[in-house]
């Protein structure tokens, strides 16, 4: 195992190839001359530890610049990146060739053909070749996978993967996407796994050399630090990183309570919408993934918060005198009082709504015979098919009262509100 001294020596050799700005030396010299001399008692172990930490921080601060090489060909979108072979993407200037294989006991050969590394992801291109005279079974596409990717300061999880079998079913060619790896890693180990016929799993680690100087430079990497006010708080957009593999927008919420649904955000570059690929939330934070930018000639970047959960306060009681399938408009939404029915224990009221409208039920009640009666039970939601291509959702609300309900009293409801708020991302020239 390499010691920390060996790691530092290795990175020192790389830093020797880095040219500092010409004015840096003068600034450092002036700063050192102005520091007063002090005598201190030295703790050798502490001094060594601080020096090591300082060296690592220095390397981390300076390493960003030599670690990324720029691609030389056209920009490939995500569909192309995950459907082409590594040799095809390499023709466009992408990635590092690996060609590291492992032969399994049954003769199957797993090969890592190449990798692509950037600020947003780490892609592994691999093939699985069956031995002569055998083919992948019907579960071949899920029989093999990649569980982990490890290295120095790297323990990355897979985020997605896909691939396809050859026509003769003797070869499977796939791409796995992982979280970004540390630029300090020099050797990475991808652990492939196989689901065995007996229900167990076998692991096959494959190690390979990683050259971070062949990683891909980001097209755009900007702080956003802008926000959009919403009904119950604020949606913050923190940063955008557009790399050759994807475009990631990070942000966070400041809300009264966690949102029932995620923000519907669109990204426009030079006025053209970039395809949405997915979104992940972690507590109050979120990460939105878009496709690769259509160009590296960036003039404008805009984010549009189209839809987000809103809250509609209901100020007036709703009449229950004439239930029907006709809607009752409240704010920008509608509800339907479909029926008011007497039961053995009281009254049932069927209320319908759109799929993403949710009545606030903590204080839902009716007025009946001069009394306020709280809801006693609520059924599960069920669909109401309008037979015109639209489906609403209804619930039965039960109330324990012998008096006929007159008014429905409702504090409010959550719904998907249209905001259409645009923020511009400042681009450093």
XYZ file of C-alpha atoms in Angstrom:
429
model
C 0.000 0.000 0.000
C 1.303 3.429 -0.889
C 2.097 5.679 2.056
C 0.975 9.285 2.200
C 4.573 10.316 1.455
C 4.483 8.311 -1.775
C 1.167 9.891 -2.728
C 2.552 13.367 -2.093
C 5.692 12.605 -4.079
C 3.557 11.389 -6.979
C 1.471 14.554 -6.980
C 4.599 16.690 -6.583
C 5.824 15.383 -9.929
C 2.559 16.481 -11.528
C 2.678 19.883 -9.862
C 6.168 20.379 -11.240
C 4.545 20.527 -14.670
C 2.127 23.261 -13.583
C 3.143 26.841 -14.326
C 1.955 29.352 -11.741
C 0.836 32.826 -12.834
C 3.883 35.121 -13.226
C 2.639 37.559 -10.570
C 2.155 34.820 -7.943
C 5.812 34.598 -6.929
C 6.010 38.335 -6.227
C 2.840 38.297 -4.133
C 4.073 35.392 -2.049
C 7.496 36.973 -1.529
C 5.958 40.253 -0.346
C 3.600 38.426 1.977
C 6.422 36.426 3.544
C 8.583 39.520 4.057
C 5.781 41.201 5.995
C 5.269 38.296 8.433
C 6.971 38.984 11.816
C 9.297 36.284 13.089
C 8.067 34.398 16.161
C 9.766 31.760 18.252
C 7.598 28.806 19.128
C 8.148 25.430 20.702
C 7.810 22.831 17.984
C 5.928 19.572 18.201
C 7.499 17.429 15.416
C 4.477 15.159 15.015
C 2.055 18.073 14.933
C 4.278 19.990 12.528
C 4.454 16.996 10.168
C 0.682 16.536 10.327
C -0.004 20.200 9.596
C 2.516 20.174 6.773
C 0.912 17.104 5.247
C -2.564 18.624 5.503
C -1.313 21.893 4.026
C 0.339 20.034 1.168
C -2.874 18.171 0.401
C -4.852 21.420 0.464
C -2.305 23.061 -1.817
C -2.501 20.162 -4.242
C -6.305 20.181 -4.157
C -6.398 23.920 -4.788
C -3.981 23.811 -7.718
C -4.922 20.465 -9.182
C -8.110 21.548 -10.880
C -6.290 23.199 -13.769
C -3.937 20.469 -15.059
C -6.453 17.711 -14.367
C -8.819 18.450 -17.224
C -8.144 18.160 -20.929
C -10.561 19.601 -23.471
C -12.357 17.414 -25.974
C -11.438 17.816 -29.597
C -14.507 16.618 -31.505
C -18.207 17.427 -31.542
C -20.347 17.418 -28.422
C -22.249 14.144 -28.010
C -25.598 14.096 -26.230
C -26.375 11.551 -23.521
C -28.161 9.171 -25.880
C -25.093 9.057 -28.097
C -22.714 8.696 -25.155
C -24.598 5.670 -23.829
C -25.375 3.982 -27.155
C -22.038 4.280 -28.952
C -19.061 2.028 -28.287
C -15.997 3.434 -26.566
C -14.024 3.370 -29.800
C -16.725 5.538 -31.389
C -16.766 8.139 -28.612
C -12.960 8.109 -28.504
C -12.943 9.183 -32.159
C -14.576 12.416 -30.976
C -11.810 13.030 -28.441
C -13.591 11.566 -25.424
C -12.100 9.526 -22.611
C -9.190 7.295 -21.680
C -8.545 3.869 -23.162
C -8.251 1.086 -20.558
C -8.566 -2.399 -22.158
C -8.344 -4.281 -18.853
C -9.953 -7.751 -18.746
C -10.817 -10.556 -16.353
C -11.596 -14.118 -17.449
C -14.132 -15.962 -15.293
C -14.024 -19.675 -14.478
C -16.554 -20.502 -17.205
C -14.526 -18.652 -19.848
C -16.612 -15.469 -19.873
C -14.426 -12.390 -20.387
C -15.290 -9.027 -18.832
C -13.375 -6.112 -20.360
C -13.255 -2.461 -19.352
C -12.657 -0.805 -22.715
C -12.407 2.794 -21.601
C -13.637 5.486 -19.251
C -14.827 9.075 -19.425
C -14.315 11.323 -16.401
C -15.578 14.843 -15.803
C -17.010 17.054 -13.061
C -20.454 15.433 -13.176
C -19.878 11.731 -13.736
C -17.535 8.833 -14.395
C -18.540 6.516 -17.259
C -17.220 2.961 -17.645
C -17.526 1.330 -21.075
C -17.353 -2.450 -20.835
C -18.047 -5.642 -22.748
C -18.951 -9.157 -21.616
C -17.967 -11.900 -24.067
C -19.237 -15.435 -23.700
C -16.877 -18.316 -24.530
C -17.076 -19.994 -27.926
C -20.172 -22.142 -28.320
C -22.263 -20.400 -25.639
C -24.561 -17.393 -25.554
C -26.006 -15.019 -22.996
C -29.171 -16.466 -21.473
C -32.464 -14.578 -21.398
C -31.383 -12.874 -18.170
C -27.967 -11.962 -19.501
C -28.655 -8.260 -19.395
C -29.314 -8.351 -15.623
C -27.002 -11.218 -14.727
C -23.938 -8.968 -14.657
C -23.514 -5.548 -13.118
C -21.044 -3.154 -11.534
C -21.556 -2.571 -7.826
C -18.821 -0.159 -6.716
C -15.947 1.952 -7.955
C -13.137 2.555 -5.478
C -9.795 4.308 -5.402
C -7.799 6.865 -3.433
C -10.396 9.276 -1.934
C -12.999 7.578 -4.159
C -15.935 5.361 -3.223
C -18.466 5.984 -5.977
C -21.941 4.542 -6.388
C -23.463 3.720 -9.772
C -26.203 6.146 -10.790
C -27.430 4.476 -13.983
C -26.432 2.019 -16.662
C -27.596 0.439 -19.884
C -26.415 -1.636 -22.794
C -27.404 -4.195 -25.380
C -26.551 -7.685 -26.577
C -25.157 -8.498 -29.994
C -27.462 -10.182 -32.520
C -25.835 -13.562 -31.925
C -26.113 -13.010 -28.133
C -22.444 -13.785 -27.549
C -21.485 -10.259 -26.437
C -23.019 -7.684 -24.131
C -21.812 -4.095 -24.490
C -22.731 -1.611 -21.788
C -22.052 1.697 -20.087
C -22.233 2.347 -16.354
C -22.358 5.862 -14.937
C -20.903 6.583 -11.504
C -20.539 9.572 -9.255
C -17.415 11.639 -10.074
C -14.100 10.201 -8.888
C -11.306 12.008 -7.078
C -8.607 13.496 -9.347
C -6.085 12.129 -6.820
C -6.949 8.538 -7.730
C -4.301 6.786 -9.809
C -5.695 3.256 -9.614
C -9.426 2.547 -9.671
C -11.135 -0.761 -8.967
C -14.529 -1.541 -10.470
C -16.243 -4.492 -8.807
C -18.343 -6.423 -11.306
C -20.882 -8.895 -9.974
C -22.706 -11.921 -11.344
C -26.030 -13.283 -10.179
C -25.536 -17.036 -9.890
C -28.097 -19.721 -10.671
C -28.211 -20.759 -6.991
C -29.319 -17.266 -5.967
C -25.924 -16.135 -4.739
C -23.638 -13.481 -6.166
C -20.017 -13.593 -7.244
C -17.750 -10.528 -7.316
C -14.990 -9.807 -9.820
C -12.837 -6.750 -9.061
C -11.006 -5.259 -12.045
C -8.335 -2.638 -11.335
C -6.979 -0.207 -13.895
C -4.781 2.862 -14.093
C -6.603 6.183 -14.164
C -5.073 9.268 -15.765
C -6.919 12.384 -14.533
C -5.153 14.526 -17.125
C -7.420 12.830 -19.681
C -10.555 13.909 -17.826
C -12.919 16.222 -19.661
C -13.132 19.940 -19.024
C -16.502 21.450 -18.132
C -18.151 23.739 -20.657
C -19.708 25.923 -17.963
C -19.177 25.913 -14.203
C -20.932 28.830 -12.544
C -22.464 29.828 -9.235
C -26.062 30.938 -9.668
C -27.092 32.074 -6.172
C -30.562 33.185 -7.249
C -33.993 32.240 -5.950
C -37.698 32.229 -6.762
C -40.325 32.949 -4.072
C -43.162 30.410 -3.907
C -46.335 30.201 -1.814
C -44.747 28.506 1.190
C -41.111 29.595 0.952
C -38.311 29.901 -1.578
C -36.668 27.745 -4.256
C -32.937 28.473 -4.465
C -30.766 27.690 -7.496
C -27.160 27.417 -6.313
C -24.933 26.320 -9.201
C -24.728 24.887 -12.709
C -22.035 22.572 -14.063
C -22.226 21.660 -17.732
C -19.760 18.889 -18.533
C -19.369 16.696 -21.641
C -21.483 13.975 -19.983
C -24.398 15.997 -18.571
C -25.572 19.311 -17.178
C -26.245 19.476 -13.440
C -28.138 22.243 -11.644
C -27.948 22.140 -7.848
C -30.221 23.978 -5.464
C -32.150 23.815 -2.219
C -35.535 24.625 -0.719
C -36.438 26.914 2.160
C -40.034 25.918 2.827
C -42.458 25.579 5.714
C -42.487 21.812 5.083
C -40.933 19.444 2.501
C -42.608 19.796 -0.914
C -45.093 17.121 -1.939
C -43.746 17.319 -5.510
C -40.444 18.460 -6.991
C -39.940 21.693 -8.878
C -40.560 21.577 -12.626
C -37.552 23.516 -13.908
C -36.589 24.024 -17.544
C -33.144 24.982 -18.831
C -32.626 27.169 -21.897
C -29.243 27.781 -23.534
C -29.107 30.449 -26.229
C -32.900 30.262 -26.254
C -32.997 26.492 -26.916
C -34.482 24.124 -24.332
C -32.103 21.448 -23.025
C -33.721 18.052 -22.448
C -34.552 17.187 -18.840
C -33.038 13.857 -17.720
C -34.007 13.470 -14.077
C -34.033 14.922 -10.587
C -32.920 13.747 -7.158
C -33.710 15.309 -3.780
C -31.823 14.857 -0.528
C -33.528 16.555 2.406
C -33.815 20.217 1.505
C -31.360 19.959 -1.390
C -32.003 18.913 -4.972
C -30.015 18.102 -8.099
C -31.530 18.403 -11.581
C -29.866 16.640 -14.495
C -30.216 17.860 -18.057
C -28.698 16.613 -21.288
C -25.350 17.803 -22.600
C -25.497 21.414 -23.781
C -26.120 21.687 -27.534
C -23.091 23.969 -27.990
C -20.002 25.214 -26.187
C -20.571 28.720 -27.592
C -22.680 29.946 -24.697
C -24.364 33.337 -24.925
C -27.290 33.016 -22.511
C -28.411 30.524 -19.862
C -31.867 30.751 -18.316
C -33.704 28.627 -15.763
C -37.491 28.724 -15.702
C -39.429 27.507 -12.673
C -42.604 26.479 -14.495
C -44.535 24.567 -11.836
C -44.199 23.965 -8.110
C -46.576 23.032 -5.291
C -48.774 25.967 -4.335
C -51.305 26.515 -1.588
C -54.831 27.850 -2.090
C -56.565 29.173 1.003
C -60.339 28.644 1.044
C -61.894 31.763 2.550
C -65.592 30.911 2.282
C -67.523 27.733 3.201
C -68.662 25.575 0.284
C -72.392 24.951 -0.052
C -73.550 21.326 0.149
C -77.151 22.104 -0.772
C -77.009 20.831 -4.358
C -74.388 18.131 -4.903
C -73.747 17.288 -8.554
C -71.024 16.478 -11.051
C -70.580 20.181 -11.795
C -67.365 21.755 -10.572
C -66.916 24.488 -7.975
C -64.099 26.910 -8.787
C -61.825 27.942 -5.914
C -58.937 30.181 -6.917
C -57.264 28.602 -9.939
C -58.555 25.083 -9.216
C -61.844 23.212 -8.967
C -63.462 20.635 -6.701
C -66.594 18.552 -7.266
C -69.178 17.804 -4.524
C -70.536 14.642 -6.105
C -72.935 13.409 -3.423
C -74.171 13.863 0.143
C -75.593 10.559 1.406
C -77.163 9.585 4.739
C -75.702 6.460 6.365
C -76.329 4.438 9.538
C -73.699 6.460 11.390
C -74.146 9.894 9.850
C -73.416 11.325 6.417
C -70.941 10.540 3.656
C -69.785 13.264 1.285
C -67.969 12.349 -1.938
C -65.542 15.061 -3.073
C -63.577 14.821 -6.326
C -60.463 16.727 -7.407
C -57.643 16.675 -9.916
C -54.822 14.206 -9.332
C -52.365 16.695 -7.845
C -54.879 18.601 -5.725
C -54.827 17.546 -2.064
C -57.357 18.901 0.417
C -55.998 19.942 3.795
C -57.842 17.626 6.185
C -56.551 18.611 9.644
C -59.491 20.962 10.222
C -61.892 19.751 7.532
C -65.437 19.865 8.896
C -69.075 20.534 8.038
C -71.759 22.751 9.446
C -74.910 20.767 10.239
C -77.877 21.799 12.403
C -75.969 24.794 13.708
C -73.028 22.629 14.837
C -69.505 22.198 13.459
C -68.786 18.484 12.915
C -65.208 17.335 12.134
C -64.531 14.608 9.602
C -64.401 11.174 11.262
C -62.841 9.118 8.456
C -61.574 9.466 4.885
C -61.546 6.676 2.321
C -58.650 5.869 0.023
C -58.553 7.758 -3.260
C -60.218 6.149 -6.255
C -60.409 7.225 -9.919
C -63.440 8.877 -11.489
C -63.269 8.371 -15.240
C -65.006 11.208 -17.094
C -65.002 9.147 -20.326
C -63.478 12.060 -22.229
C -59.812 11.275 -21.677
C -59.750 12.887 -18.229
C -59.627 11.089 -14.906
C -60.333 12.785 -11.571
C -59.802 11.366 -8.093
C -62.422 11.160 -5.382
C -62.634 10.353 -1.672
C -65.511 9.659 0.671
C -65.516 11.865 3.791
C -67.622 10.508 6.668
C -69.199 12.637 9.429
C -70.933 11.468 12.606
C -74.074 13.588 12.717
C -77.812 13.074 12.386
C -78.295 16.566 10.977
C -78.067 17.141 7.244
C -74.805 18.845 6.217
C -75.206 22.404 4.979
C -71.676 23.758 4.451
C -68.207 22.288 3.915
C -65.500 24.145 5.838
C -62.018 23.724 4.443
C -58.822 25.620 5.340
C -57.215 25.129 1.931
C -55.549 22.698 -0.435
C -52.212 21.984 -2.071
C -51.979 21.938 -5.847
C -49.492 22.293 -8.692
C -49.201 25.999 -9.324
C -47.884 27.588 -12.503
C -45.165 30.138 -11.718
C -43.241 30.623 -14.997
C -40.498 32.577 -13.224
C -37.266 33.048 -15.186
C -33.804 33.645 -13.770
C -30.735 34.416 -15.859
C -27.393 32.789 -15.073
C -24.478 35.198 -15.143
C -21.700 33.844 -17.359
C -18.101 34.800 -16.720
C -16.475 36.035 -19.876
